PDB file of C-alpha atoms in Angstrom:
ATOM      1  CA  MET A1085      26.932  99.508  40.942  1.00 59.00           C
ATOM      2  CA  LEU A1086      28.797  96.819  38.982  1.00 73.00           C
ATOM      3  CA  VAL A1087      27.370  98.080  35.693  1.00 75.00           C
ATOM      4  CA  HIS A1088      28.238 101.702  36.537  1.00 77.00           C
ATOM      5  CA  ARG A1089      31.855 100.808  37.397  1.00 79.00           C
ATOM      6  CA  THR A1090      32.224  98.623  34.310  1.00 81.00           C
ATOM      7  CA  LEU A1091      30.889 101.385  32.057  1.00 79.00           C
ATOM      8  CA  SER A1092      33.372 103.875  33.480  1.00 78.00           C
ATOM      9  CA  GLU A1093      36.209 101.474  32.652  1.00 78.00           C
ATOM     10  CA  LEU A1094      35.296 101.367  28.959  1.00 76.00           C
ATOM     11  CA  GLU A1095      37.331 104.530  28.401  1.00 75.00           C
ATOM     12  CA  SER A1096      40.452 102.985  29.915  1.00 75.00           C
ATOM     13  CA  GLU A1097      43.124 101.895  27.458  1.00 74.00           C
ATOM     14  CA  GLN A1098      44.216  99.135  29.837  1.00 76.00           C
ATOM     15  CA  LEU A1099      40.834  97.975  31.164  1.00 80.00           C
ATOM     16  CA  GLY A1100      38.491  98.872  28.298  1.00 73.00           C
ATOM     17  CA  ALA A1101      38.559  95.542  26.436  1.00 82.00           C
ATOM     18  CA  SER A1102      38.006  93.483  29.601  1.00 86.00           C
ATOM     19  CA  ALA A1103      35.239  95.822  30.774  1.00 82.00           C
ATOM     20  CA  PHE A1104      33.547  95.466  27.395  1.00 86.00           C
ATOM     21  CA  VAL A1105      33.508  91.656  27.632  1.00 88.00           C
ATOM     22  CA  VAL A1106      32.027  91.826  31.136  1.00 87.00           C
ATOM     23  CA  LEU A1107      29.401  94.343  30.067  1.00 85.00           C
ATOM     24  CA  ARG A1108      28.470  92.336  26.977  1.00 87.00           C
ATOM     25  CA  ASN A1109      27.912  89.225  29.112  1.00 87.00           C
ATOM     26  CA  LEU A1110      25.882  91.254  31.629  1.00 85.00           C
ATOM     27  CA  THR A1111      23.717  92.571  28.816  1.00 87.00           C
ATOM     28  CA  THR A1112      23.048  89.051  27.559  1.00 87.00           C
ATOM     29  CA  ALA A1113      22.094  87.816  31.031  1.00 85.00           C
ATOM     30  CA  HIS A1114      20.353  90.944  32.399  1.00 87.00           C
ATOM     31  CA  PRO A1115      19.310  93.217  29.514  1.00 86.00           C
ATOM     32  CA  PHE A1116      16.737  95.187  31.471  1.00 86.00           C
ATOM     33  CA  VAL A1117      19.259  95.923  34.218  1.00 85.00           C
ATOM     34  CA  VAL A1118      21.753  97.319  31.707  1.00 85.00           C
ATOM     35  CA  MET A1119      18.946  99.296  30.050  1.00 87.00           C
ATOM     36  CA  ARG A1120      18.743 101.470  33.176  1.00 85.00           C
ATOM     37  CA  TYR A1121      22.228 102.766  32.470  1.00 84.00           C
ATOM     38  CA  ILE A1122      21.515 104.217  29.023  1.00 87.00           C
ATOM     39  CA  PRO A1123      21.765 107.799  30.398  1.00 86.00           C
ATOM     40  CA  ILE A1124      25.286 106.996  31.673  1.00 85.00           C
ATOM     41  CA  MET A1125      26.258 105.549  28.278  1.00 85.00           C
ATOM     42  CA  ALA A1126      24.996 108.727  26.624  1.00 85.00           C
ATOM     43  CA  ALA A1127      26.967 110.831  29.109  1.00 84.00           C
ATOM     44  CA  LEU A1128      30.176 108.950  28.236  1.00 82.00           C
ATOM     45  CA  LEU A1129      29.746 109.948  24.597  1.00 81.00           C
ATOM     46  CA  GLU A1130      28.513 113.504  25.172  1.00 75.00           C
ATOM     47  CA  GLY A1131      30.840 116.188  23.835  1.00 63.00           C
ATOM     48  CA  LYS A1132      33.305 113.787  22.248  1.00 64.00           C
ATOM     49  CA  SER A1133      31.549 113.736  18.874  1.00 60.00           C
ATOM     50  CA  HIS A1134      32.609 117.338  18.173  1.00 62.00           C
ATOM     51  CA  PHE A1135      36.326 116.531  18.168  1.00 62.00           C
ATOM     52  CA  ASP A1136      38.374 117.016  15.050  1.00 68.00           C
ATOM     53  CA  PRO A1137      38.420 113.584  13.286  1.00 69.00           C
ATOM     54  CA  GLU A1138      42.182 113.159  13.816  1.00 69.00           C
ATOM     55  CA  GLN A1139      41.834 114.042  17.497  1.00 71.00           C
ATOM     56  CA  PHE A1140      38.843 111.723  17.769  1.00 71.00           C
ATOM     57  CA  ILE A1141      40.950 108.810  16.506  1.00 72.00           C
ATOM     58  CA  ALA A1142      44.070 109.787  18.465  1.00 69.00           C
ATOM     59  CA  GLU A1143      42.106 109.675  21.723  1.00 69.00           C
ATOM     60  CA  GLN A1144      40.809 106.166  20.930  1.00 70.00           C
ATOM     61  CA  GLN A1145      37.194 107.391  20.797  1.00 78.00           C
ATOM     62  CA  PRO A1146      36.102 105.075  17.932  1.00 82.00           C
ATOM     63  CA  ARG A1147      36.758 102.124  20.240  1.00 84.00           C
ATOM     64  CA  LEU A1148      34.525 103.540  22.999  1.00 85.00           C
ATOM     65  CA  TYR A1149      31.804 104.360  20.480  1.00 88.00           C
ATOM     66  CA  GLN A1150      31.914 100.809  19.095  1.00 89.00           C
ATOM     67  CA  TYR A1151      31.777  99.239  22.546  1.00 88.00           C
ATOM     68  CA  ILE A1152      28.621 101.161  23.455  1.00 90.00           C
ATOM     69  CA  LEU A1153      27.102 100.543  20.024  1.00 91.00           C
ATOM     70  CA  VAL A1154      27.518  96.782  20.446  1.00 92.00           C
ATOM     71  CA  ILE A1155      25.761  96.961  23.822  1.00 91.00           C
ATOM     72  CA  ALA A1156      22.967  99.071  22.320  1.00 91.00           C
ATOM     73  CA  ASP A1157      22.585  96.529  19.521  1.00 91.00           C
ATOM     74  CA  GLN A1158      22.161  93.754  22.100  1.00 90.00           C
ATOM     75  CA  LEU A1159      19.295  95.715  23.650  1.00 89.00           C
ATOM     76  CA  ARG A1160      17.266  95.892  20.422  1.00 87.00           C
ATOM     77  CA  PRO A1161      14.376  96.465  19.912  1.00 84.00           C
ATOM     78  CA  GLU A1162      13.476  97.603  23.451  1.00 86.00           C
ATOM     79  CA  ILE A1163      16.176 100.277  23.424  1.00 89.00           C
ATOM     80  CA  PHE A1164      14.364 102.114  20.629  1.00 87.00           C
ATOM     81  CA  LYS A1165      11.530 102.873  23.067  1.00 84.00           C
ATOM     82  CA  HIS A1166      13.758 104.098  25.901  1.00 85.00           C
ATOM     83  CA  PRO A1167      13.145 107.796  26.703  1.00 84.00           C
ATOM     84  CA  GLN A1168      16.908 108.494  26.673  1.00 85.00           C
ATOM     85  CA  PHE A1169      17.625 106.631  23.428  1.00 86.00           C
ATOM     86  CA  GLY A1170      17.746 109.884  21.465  1.00 84.00           C
ATOM     87  CA  CYS A1171      20.516 111.185  23.756  1.00 84.00           C
ATOM     88  CA  LEU A1172      22.505 108.011  23.117  1.00 87.00           C
ATOM     89  CA  LEU A1173      21.990 108.119  19.348  1.00 87.00           C
ATOM     90  CA  GLN A1174      22.730 111.818  18.835  1.00 83.00           C
ATOM     91  CA  PRO A1175      26.549 111.674  19.304  1.00 84.00           C
ATOM     92  CA  TYR A1176      26.777 109.096  16.524  1.00 85.00           C
ATOM     93  CA  LEU A1177      24.713 111.245  14.183  1.00 82.00           C
ATOM     94  CA  ASP A1178      26.801 114.276  15.167  1.00 80.00           C
ATOM     95  CA  ILE A1179      29.952 112.476  14.023  1.00 80.00           C
ATOM     96  CA  VAL A1180      28.364 111.686  10.667  1.00 80.00           C
ATOM     97  CA  SER A1181      27.169 115.280  10.273  1.00 76.00           C
ATOM     98  CA  SER A1182      30.589 116.780  11.069  1.00 74.00           C
ATOM     99  CA  LEU A1183      32.567 114.808   8.470  1.00 74.00           C
ATOM    100  CA  ASN A1184      33.666 116.515   5.257  1.00 72.00           C
ATOM    101  CA  ARG A1185      35.888 113.724   3.927  1.00 77.00           C
ATOM    102  CA  ALA A1186      36.745 110.066   4.372  1.00 77.00           C
ATOM    103  CA  VAL A1187      38.889 109.521   7.476  1.00 78.00           C
ATOM    104  CA  ARG A1188      40.994 106.380   7.773  1.00 81.00           C
ATOM    105  CA  GLY A1189      40.284 104.482  10.966  1.00 80.00           C
ATOM    106  CA  MET A1190      36.540 105.198  11.098  1.00 84.00           C
ATOM    107  CA  GLU A1191      35.371 102.538   8.640  1.00 86.00           C
ATOM    108  CA  SER A1192      34.615  99.877  11.251  1.00 87.00           C
ATOM    109  CA  LEU A1193      32.579 102.262  13.413  1.00 88.00           C
ATOM    110  CA  PHE A1194      30.511 103.518  10.488  1.00 88.00           C
ATOM    111  CA  SER A1195      29.906  99.989   9.217  1.00 89.00           C
ATOM    112  CA  ARG A1196      28.542  98.902  12.590  1.00 90.00           C
ATOM    113  CA  LEU A1197      26.541 102.119  12.936  1.00 90.00           C
ATOM    114  CA  SER A1198      24.981 101.576   9.502  1.00 89.00           C
ATOM    115  CA  GLU A1199      23.825  98.091  10.483  1.00 89.00           C
ATOM    116  CA  PHE A1200      22.341  99.401  13.728  1.00 90.00           C
ATOM    117  CA  LEU A1201      20.547 102.227  11.928  1.00 89.00           C
ATOM    118  CA  CYS A1202      19.092  99.703   9.460  1.00 87.00           C
ATOM    119  CA  HIS A1203      17.259  98.093  12.368  1.00 86.00           C
ATOM    120  CA  LEU A1204      16.191 101.479  13.697  1.00 86.00           C
ATOM    121  CA  ALA A1205      14.828 102.426  10.263  1.00 84.00           C
ATOM    122  CA  LEU A1206      12.515  99.418  10.387  1.00 80.00           C
ATOM    123  CA  ALA A1207      11.255 100.320  13.852  1.00 79.00           C
ATOM    124  CA  ASP A1208      11.145 104.121  13.586  1.00 77.00           C
ATOM    125  CA  GLN A1209      12.032 105.470  10.146  1.00 75.00           C
ATOM    126  CA  GLN A1210      11.078 109.032  11.035  1.00 74.00           C
ATOM    127  CA  ARG A1211      13.795 109.285  13.684  1.00 75.00           C
ATOM    128  CA  ILE A1212      16.643 109.098  11.163  1.00 78.00           C
ATOM    129  CA  ALA A1213      14.870 110.313   8.009  1.00 75.00           C
ATOM    130  CA  PRO A1214      16.104 113.936   8.604  1.00 73.00           C
ATOM    131  CA  TYR A1215      19.680 112.635   8.355  1.00 77.00           C
ATOM    132  CA  ARG A1216      19.242 111.123   4.927  1.00 78.00           C
ATOM    133  CA  GLY A1217      21.337 113.859   3.311  1.00 77.00           C
ATOM    134  CA  VAL A1218      24.364 113.401   5.576  1.00 78.00           C
ATOM    135  CA  LEU A1219      24.053 109.621   5.315  1.00 84.00           C
ATOM    136  CA  GLU A1220      24.152 109.919   1.523  1.00 84.00           C
ATOM    137  CA  GLN A1221      27.266 112.059   1.910  1.00 80.00           C
ATOM    138  CA  LEU A1222      28.787 109.440   4.209  1.00 84.00           C
ATOM    139  CA  SER A1223      28.017 106.780   1.614  1.00 85.00           C
ATOM    140  CA  GLY A1224      30.006 108.825  -0.883  1.00 84.00           C
ATOM    141  CA  TYR A1225      32.984 108.923   1.480  1.00 84.00           C
ATOM    142  CA  TYR A1226      32.781 105.183   2.248  1.00 85.00           C
ATOM    143  CA  PRO A1227      31.228 103.457  -0.794  1.00 85.00           C
ATOM    144  CA  GLU A1228      32.580 100.095   0.411  1.00 85.00           C
ATOM    145  CA  ILE A1229      30.130 100.046   3.353  1.00 86.00           C
ATOM    146  CA  LYS A1230      27.269  98.072   1.791  1.00 84.00           C
ATOM    147  CA  LYS A1231      24.956  98.516   4.778  1.00 84.00           C
ATOM    148  CA  LEU A1232      24.883 102.245   4.094  1.00 83.00           C
ATOM    149  CA  HIS A1233      23.244 101.580   0.731  1.00 82.00           C
ATOM    150  CA  VAL A1234      20.696  99.295   2.417  1.00 82.00           C
ATOM    151  CA  LEU A1235      19.987 101.963   5.039  1.00 84.00           C
ATOM    152  CA  LEU A1236      19.416 104.666   2.437  1.00 83.00           C
ATOM    153  CA  GLU A1237      16.953 102.417   0.606  1.00 79.00           C
ATOM    154  CA  ARG A1238      15.030 101.875   3.834  1.00 75.00           C
ATOM    155  CA  ILE A1239      14.617 105.561   4.567  1.00 75.00           C
ATOM    156  CA  SER A1240      13.693 106.540   1.025  1.00 71.00           C
ATOM    157  CA  ASN A1241       9.990 105.755   1.493  1.00 54.00           C
ATOM    158  CA  GLN A1242      10.034 102.537  -0.498  1.00 47.00           C
ATOM    159  CA  PRO A1243       6.620 100.819  -0.785  1.00 42.00           C
ATOM    160  CA  LEU A1244       5.862  98.126   1.760  1.00 41.00           C
ATOM    161  CA  THR A1245       6.140  94.473   0.847  1.00 47.00           C
ATOM    162  CA  THR A1246       3.032  92.285   0.865  1.00 45.00           C
ATOM    163  CA  VAL A1247       3.770  91.025   4.379  1.00 48.00           C
ATOM    164  CA  GLU A1248       4.531  94.547   5.653  1.00 43.00           C
ATOM    165  CA  SER A1249       1.372  96.066   4.207  1.00 39.00           C
ATOM    166  CA  SER A1250      -0.701  93.277   5.756  1.00 44.00           C
ATOM    167  CA  ALA A1251       0.653  94.202   9.165  1.00 42.00           C
ATOM    168  CA  ALA A1252       0.430  97.952   8.735  1.00 38.00           C
ATOM    169  CA  VAL A1253      -2.851  97.991  10.615  1.00 34.00           C
ATOM    170  CA  ALA A1254      -1.358  95.865  13.424  1.00 40.00           C
ATOM    171  CA  SER A1255      -3.278  92.715  12.576  1.00 48.00           C
ATOM    172  CA  PHE A1256      -3.713  89.910  10.059  1.00 55.00           C
ATOM    173  CA  SER A1257      -6.970  88.401   8.913  1.00 59.00           C
ATOM    174  CA  ASP A1258      -7.494  84.709   9.655  1.00 63.00           C
ATOM    175  CA  GLN A1259      -6.983  83.927   5.989  1.00 67.00           C
ATOM    176  CA  GLU A1260      -3.693  85.853   5.880  1.00 63.00           C
ATOM    177  CA  VAL A1261      -2.448  84.044   8.986  1.00 66.00           C
ATOM    178  CA  LEU A1262      -3.287  80.707   7.365  1.00 74.00           C
ATOM    179  CA  GLN A1263      -1.537  81.617   4.111  1.00 73.00           C
ATOM    180  CA  LEU A1264       1.620  82.894   5.785  1.00 72.00           C
ATOM    181  CA  SER A1265       1.722  79.958   8.192  1.00 75.00           C
ATOM    182  CA  GLU A1266       1.710  77.613   5.217  1.00 79.00           C
ATOM    183  CA  LYS A1267       4.680  79.478   3.758  1.00 77.00           C
ATOM    184  CA  LEU A1268       6.594  78.741   6.964  1.00 77.00           C
ATOM    185  CA  ARG A1269       6.162  74.963   6.531  1.00 75.00           C
ATOM    186  CA  PHE A1270       8.778  73.126   4.525  1.00 67.00           C
ATOM    187  CA  ASP A1271       6.370  70.435   3.397  1.00 57.00           C
ATOM    188  CA  SER A1272       4.343  73.102   1.598  1.00 46.00           C
ATOM    189  CA  VAL A1273       7.302  74.008  -0.620  1.00 42.00           C
ATOM    190  CA  GLY A1274       8.215  70.438  -1.507  1.00 43.00           C
ATOM    191  CA  THR A1275      11.296  70.001   0.681  1.00 45.00           C
ATOM    192  CA  ASP A1276      12.363  67.074   2.815  1.00 43.00           C
ATOM    193  CA  VAL A1277      13.152  66.958   6.531  1.00 49.00           C
ATOM    194  CA  ASP A1278      16.645  68.408   6.009  1.00 66.00           C
ATOM    195  CA  PRO A1279      16.238  71.078   3.313  1.00 72.00           C
ATOM    196  CA  THR A1280      19.152  72.701   1.537  1.00 72.00           C
ATOM    197  CA  PHE A1281      19.694  76.447   1.766  1.00 71.00           C
ATOM    198  CA  GLU A1282      18.271  76.886  -1.743  1.00 76.00           C
ATOM    199  CA  GLN A1283      15.165  74.873  -0.882  1.00 76.00           C
ATOM    200  CA  SER A1284      14.601  76.986   2.220  1.00 81.00           C
ATOM    201  CA  GLN A1285      14.504  80.330   0.382  1.00 86.00           C
ATOM    202  CA  PRO A1286      10.671  80.688   0.369  1.00 85.00           C
ATOM    203  CA  VAL A1287      10.609  80.088   4.117  1.00 86.00           C
ATOM    204  CA  ILE A1288      13.501  82.513   4.689  1.00 88.00           C
ATOM    205  CA  GLU A1289      11.755  85.246   2.697  1.00 86.00           C
ATOM    206  CA  THR A1290       8.594  84.845   4.756  1.00 86.00           C
ATOM    207  CA  LEU A1291      10.591  84.878   7.994  1.00 88.00           C
ATOM    208  CA  GLN A1292      12.381  88.050   6.932  1.00 85.00           C
ATOM    209  CA  GLY A1293       9.051  89.710   6.232  1.00 83.00           C
ATOM    210  CA  LEU A1294       7.761  88.772   9.678  1.00 84.00           C
ATOM    211  CA  ASP A1295      11.014  89.962  11.224  1.00 82.00           C
ATOM    212  CA  LYS A1296      10.557  93.412   9.686  1.00 77.00           C
ATOM    213  CA  VAL A1297       6.938  93.952  10.588  1.00 75.00           C
ATOM    214  CA  SER A1298       7.166  92.457  14.087  1.00 75.00           C
ATOM    215  CA  LEU A1299       9.675  95.144  15.054  1.00 69.00           C
ATOM    216  CA  ARG A1300       6.829  97.620  14.665  1.00 63.00           C
ATOM    217  CA  VAL A1301       3.959  95.301  15.607  1.00 68.00           C
ATOM    218  CA  PRO A1302       5.309  92.499  17.844  1.00 73.00           C
ATOM    219  CA  SER A1303       1.782  91.380  18.730  1.00 73.00           C
ATOM    220  CA  ILE A1304       1.444  89.675  15.342  1.00 78.00           C
ATOM    221  CA  LEU A1305       3.900  86.957  16.410  1.00 83.00           C
ATOM    222  CA  THR A1306       1.389  85.274  18.702  1.00 83.00           C
ATOM    223  CA  ALA A1307      -0.518  84.155  15.617  1.00 83.00           C
ATOM    224  CA  PHE A1308       2.570  82.436  14.170  1.00 86.00           C
ATOM    225  CA  GLU A1309       3.912  80.601  17.204  1.00 87.00           C
ATOM    226  CA  GLU A1310       2.819  77.154  16.015  1.00 89.00           C
ATOM    227  CA  PRO A1311       4.591  77.243  12.604  1.00 89.00           C
ATOM    228  CA  LEU A1312       7.653  79.049  14.025  1.00 91.00           C
ATOM    229  CA  LEU A1313       8.508  76.536  16.758  1.00 91.00           C
ATOM    230  CA  PRO A1314       9.556  73.640  14.452  1.00 91.00           C
ATOM    231  CA  LEU A1315      11.985  76.016  12.730  1.00 91.00           C
ATOM    232  CA  LEU A1316      14.096  76.214  15.913  1.00 92.00           C
ATOM    233  CA  SER A1317      15.403  72.747  15.043  1.00 89.00           C
ATOM    234  CA  CYS A1318      15.859  73.382  11.319  1.00 89.00           C
ATOM    235  CA  ASN A1319      19.243  72.342   9.940  1.00 86.00           C
ATOM    236  CA  VAL A1320      19.517  75.587   7.926  1.00 87.00           C
ATOM    237  CA  ALA A1321      21.232  78.158  10.163  1.00 87.00           C
ATOM    238  CA  THR A1322      19.553  81.208   8.581  1.00 89.00           C
ATOM    239  CA  VAL A1323      16.088  79.772   9.190  1.00 90.00           C
ATOM    240  CA  ARG A1324      16.987  78.757  12.722  1.00 91.00           C
ATOM    241  CA  ASN A1325      18.507  82.131  13.637  1.00 89.00           C
ATOM    242  CA  ILE A1326      15.551  84.197  12.434  1.00 90.00           C
ATOM    243  CA  ALA A1327      13.117  81.808  14.136  1.00 91.00           C
ATOM    244  CA  TYR A1328      14.952  82.256  17.444  1.00 91.00           C
ATOM    245  CA  ARG A1329      14.867  86.029  17.037  1.00 89.00           C
ATOM    246  CA  LEU A1330      11.121  86.007  16.432  1.00 90.00           C
ATOM    247  CA  ILE A1331      10.346  83.602  19.269  1.00 91.00           C
ATOM    248  CA  LEU A1332      12.399  85.657  21.733  1.00 87.00           C
ATOM    249  CA  ARG A1333      10.658  88.821  20.534  1.00 84.00           C
ATOM    250  CA  ARG A1334       7.324  87.127  21.129  1.00 85.00           C
ATOM    251  CA  LEU A1335       8.420  86.172  24.679  1.00 84.00           C
ATOM    252  CA  THR A1336       9.593  89.718  25.399  1.00 78.00           C
ATOM    253  CA  HIS A1337       6.337  91.365  24.373  1.00 72.00           C
ATOM    254  CA  HIS A1338       3.911  88.577  25.306  1.00 74.00           C
ATOM    255  CA  PRO A1339       5.369  86.520  28.173  1.00 73.00           C
ATOM    256  CA  LYS A1340       2.177  84.596  28.980  1.00 75.00           C
ATOM    257  CA  ASN A1341       1.026  81.214  27.632  1.00 79.00           C
ATOM    258  CA  ASN A1342       4.532  80.154  26.686  1.00 85.00           C
ATOM    259  CA  GLU A1343       4.658  76.498  27.777  1.00 89.00           C
ATOM    260  CA  ALA A1344       4.890  75.170  24.230  1.00 91.00           C
ATOM    261  CA  ILE A1345       7.813  77.483  23.473  1.00 92.00           C
ATOM    262  CA  PHE A1346       9.897  76.301  26.420  1.00 91.00           C
ATOM    263  CA  GLU A1347       9.052  72.663  25.848  1.00 92.00           C
ATOM    264  CA  LYS A1348      10.314  72.999  22.269  1.00 93.00           C
ATOM    265  CA  TYR A1349      13.430  74.819  23.461  1.00 91.00           C
ATOM    266  CA  LEU A1350      14.252  72.027  25.927  1.00 91.00           C
ATOM    267  CA  GLN A1351      13.842  69.519  23.090  1.00 92.00           C
ATOM    268  CA  CYS A1352      16.395  71.504  21.064  1.00 91.00           C
ATOM    269  CA  LEU A1353      18.892  71.230  23.930  1.00 88.00           C
ATOM    270  CA  GLN A1354      18.542  67.438  23.678  1.00 87.00           C
ATOM    271  CA  ALA A1355      18.538  67.201  19.881  1.00 88.00           C
ATOM    272  CA  LYS A1356      20.764  64.772  17.968  1.00 86.00           C
ATOM    273  CA  ASP A1357      21.874  67.470  15.528  1.00 86.00           C
ATOM    274  CA  SER A1358      24.839  69.231  17.157  1.00 85.00           C
ATOM    275  CA  THR A1359      24.165  72.489  15.290  1.00 87.00           C
ATOM    276  CA  VAL A1360      20.654  72.598  16.770  1.00 90.00           C
ATOM    277  CA  VAL A1361      22.084  72.003  20.257  1.00 88.00           C
ATOM    278  CA  LEU A1362      24.722  74.711  19.811  1.00 87.00           C
ATOM    279  CA  ALA A1363      22.100  77.219  18.686  1.00 88.00           C
ATOM    280  CA  ALA A1364      19.954  76.392  21.711  1.00 88.00           C
ATOM    281  CA  VAL A1365      22.907  76.771  24.086  1.00 86.00           C
ATOM    282  CA  GLU A1366      23.725  80.182  22.596  1.00 84.00           C
ATOM    283  CA  HIS A1367      20.244  81.383  23.552  1.00 85.00           C
ATOM    284  CA  GLY A1368      20.178  79.685  26.961  1.00 84.00           C
ATOM    285  CA  ALA A1369      20.524  82.811  29.091  1.00 79.00           C
ATOM    286  CA  GLN A1370      17.725  84.605  27.249  1.00 81.00           C
ATOM    287  CA  PHE A1371      15.285  81.715  27.576  1.00 87.00           C
ATOM    288  CA  ALA A1372      16.134  81.185  31.256  1.00 84.00           C
ATOM    289  CA  LEU A1373      15.410  84.845  31.999  1.00 81.00           C
ATOM    290  CA  HIS A1374      11.991  84.682  30.387  1.00 80.00           C
ATOM    291  CA  SER A1375      10.517  81.931  32.585  1.00 79.00           C
ATOM    292  CA  PRO A1376      11.029  81.374  36.325  1.00 82.00           C
ATOM    293  CA  ARG A1377       9.044  78.159  35.936  1.00 85.00           C
ATOM    294  CA  PHE A1378      11.298  76.629  33.268  1.00 85.00           C
ATOM    295  CA  LYS A1379      14.541  78.240  34.446  1.00 86.00           C
ATOM    296  CA  PRO A1380      15.610  75.278  36.671  1.00 88.00           C
ATOM    297  CA  SER A1381      15.091  72.804  33.808  1.00 88.00           C
ATOM    298  CA  ILE A1382      16.998  74.999  31.376  1.00 85.00           C
ATOM    299  CA  LEU A1383      19.912  75.518  33.768  1.00 85.00           C
ATOM    300  CA  GLU A1384      20.040  71.800  34.546  1.00 84.00           C
ATOM    301  CA  SER A1385      20.190  70.937  30.840  1.00 83.00           C
ATOM    302  CA  LEU A1386      22.904  73.536  30.251  1.00 80.00           C
ATOM    303  CA  PHE A1387      24.859  72.209  33.239  1.00 78.00           C
ATOM    304  CA  LEU A1388      24.736  68.642  31.921  1.00 76.00           C
ATOM    305  CA  LEU A1389      25.770  69.796  28.470  1.00 74.00           C
ATOM    306  CA  GLY A1390      28.674  71.638  30.050  1.00 64.00           C
ATOM    307  CA  ILE A1391      29.855  68.360  31.623  1.00 55.00           C
ATOM    308  CA  VAL A1392      29.323  65.894  28.787  1.00 51.00           C
ATOM    309  CA  GLY A1393      28.937  68.197  25.782  1.00 53.00           C
ATOM    310  CA  LYS A1394      31.376  68.808  22.968  1.00 55.00           C
ATOM    311  CA  GLN A1395      34.099  71.442  23.159  1.00 58.00           C
ATOM    312  CA  GLU A1396      31.980  73.884  21.137  1.00 56.00           C
ATOM    313  CA  VAL A1397      29.260  73.729  23.797  1.00 53.00           C
ATOM    314  CA  LYS A1398      31.747  74.226  26.621  1.00 53.00           C
ATOM    315  CA  LYS A1399      33.213  77.217  24.799  1.00 58.00           C
ATOM    316  CA  ILE A1400      29.796  78.897  24.584  1.00 49.00           C
ATOM    317  CA  LEU A1401      29.209  78.191  28.266  1.00 49.00           C
ATOM    318  CA  MET A1402      32.729  79.526  28.985  1.00 51.00           C
ATOM    319  CA  LEU A1403      33.739  76.231  30.598  1.00 45.00           C
ATOM    320  CA  ASP A1404      36.623  75.466  28.296  1.00 48.00           C
ATOM    321  CA  SER A1405      40.031  75.603  29.898  1.00 44.00           C
TER     322      SER A1405
END
C-alpha cells in the first residue's frame, strides 16, 4: 500500500520529488517488493508518450519518466525478466519514435534512457534491435549524448569479445576459469598492494568482460568468487565498484554457500581505508537483505559506524543532522 501511494504521488508537482526519494530508498531496501508494482509504473506512463513534445514538457512528463526510469535502473537486471517489463519500456520507445526534431528539455531524459538501454542491449539485444533506426535518428538530433553512440554499437551485431565468446555457451572450461582468475589478481600484473588506476587497467578490462557476460549468464560468477572477493577492498574505486556489482549479482542468482562473501563484506566494514568502508556502507542494505544469518552482524556494524563513523558514513546512513 505504501508503494502504491508513493507511486501515485510521483505525478504531483508538490509531492513528486519527496515521493521519488522515498521510492528510491524503498527500492534499495526492498527491490523485490517494488518489482511487484511494475504494472502500476507502466500504467502511469501509458498514453502520455503520444503527447506533442511541447505539451509533454509543459505537463512536466519528462520528470515523471525520469523518476520511473531511475527506479527501473535500480531493479536491473531482474527487471528485464519481468513479464510486464515490455509494457514499462514501450512508452519510452514511443517517445523516441514520435520525435521528428531535437526538442529542448528532453536531453536529460534521453541521456538516462540511453544508459539504461545499453544495459538492456547486453541482456537482451533482440528486444531493442528493431528500434535501431529510430535510435540512429535520435542520435542525429542529440549528437552530444555519448551513450547513444555506445548503444548503437551494441545493437549493431558486433563480434563478441574473447570473454563473451567463452561464456556464450553458459560455461567456462577449467583452464579458462584459471586464466581469467589470474587476470583478476594484481600480483599477476606486477602491481603492489595499492595499485594506481593505470596499473589496474588489465584487471578492470577483465571485470568489465565478466560484467557483460554475467548479465546473460549469471551462473558463471560462482567460478570467480575467490578472485573477486579481495577486490572489494581494492583502493581503486572502479575495480571496487564492479566487484561489488558482480558479487551482488552472484548473491541474487545463487544465494547458497555464501559465508565467505559475507565474512569478506564484514571485514570491509572494519577496514582501515575509509574509502573501502564507505563503499561497504553504501551496499549495506543489499547485503543485509541477502542473508538472514548475517543480517544482525551487518546491522550491528552499520549501527556502530553510524555512532562513531565519519560524517561521510553518517550521511550515507542518513544520520547526519
